[in-house]
Amino acid sequence: MAPRPALPTTETAMAGLLDRERIIARAGFNRWLVPPAGLAVHLSIGSAYGFSVFWLPLNRAIGITET
């Protein structure tokens, strides 16, 4: 019976995760797509937080009660 291969340790798993081939973009990758995607994510998340600033004054102006 052949011996079982050793389970990968945390060090070897992290080494595989951070290999140069995994962290460097391939030749066909368009780096200009990253900033607009990041901007879209930040705007969508920030709009929820920004709207929460105006929620209470807007409710008071319209006359909505919280009951």
XYZ file of C-alpha atoms in Angstrom:
67
model
C 0.000 0.000 0.000
C 1.416 3.392 -1.029
C 1.864 6.039 1.645
C -0.679 8.830 1.650
C 0.609 12.243 0.607
C 0.984 14.737 3.410
C -1.735 17.306 3.805
C -0.680 20.796 2.800
C 0.321 22.955 5.720
C -0.667 26.567 6.123
C 2.741 27.691 4.896
C 2.548 25.680 1.675
C -1.063 26.683 1.082
C -0.176 30.352 1.481
C 2.837 29.934 -0.776
C 0.574 28.516 -3.478
C -1.923 31.314 -2.988
C 0.735 33.980 -3.369
C 2.643 32.435 -6.267
C 3.873 34.950 -8.806
C 1.745 33.370 -11.540
C -1.396 33.959 -9.450
C -0.799 37.574 -8.417
C 0.597 39.028 -11.661
C -2.009 39.857 -14.305
C -1.939 37.867 -17.515
C -1.023 39.494 -20.817
C -4.602 40.023 -22.020
C -5.930 41.557 -18.788
C -7.242 45.096 -19.227
C -6.226 47.048 -16.127
C -8.424 49.999 -17.090
C -11.514 48.003 -16.108
C -10.511 47.969 -12.429
C -10.945 51.700 -11.553
C -14.477 52.015 -13.036
C -15.517 48.802 -11.280
C -14.148 50.079 -7.970
C -15.865 53.421 -8.483
C -19.183 51.693 -9.197
C -18.918 49.622 -6.023
C -18.010 52.631 -3.884
C -20.812 54.750 -5.350
C -23.420 52.060 -4.801
C -22.356 51.473 -1.191
C -21.894 55.178 -0.515
C -25.321 56.060 -1.873
C -26.962 54.004 0.871
C -24.918 55.776 3.541
C -25.462 59.153 1.905
C -29.219 58.681 1.740
C -29.305 57.809 5.443
C -28.056 61.338 6.208
C -31.126 62.860 4.551
C -33.661 60.276 5.715
C -34.717 61.952 8.993
C -34.963 65.528 7.615
C -36.840 64.195 4.584
C -39.329 62.385 6.816
C -39.872 65.544 8.852
C -40.363 67.664 5.715
C -42.911 65.256 4.233
C -44.629 64.718 7.567
C -44.097 60.972 7.946
C -44.297 59.685 11.507
C -42.545 56.544 12.686
C -45.593 54.906 14.262
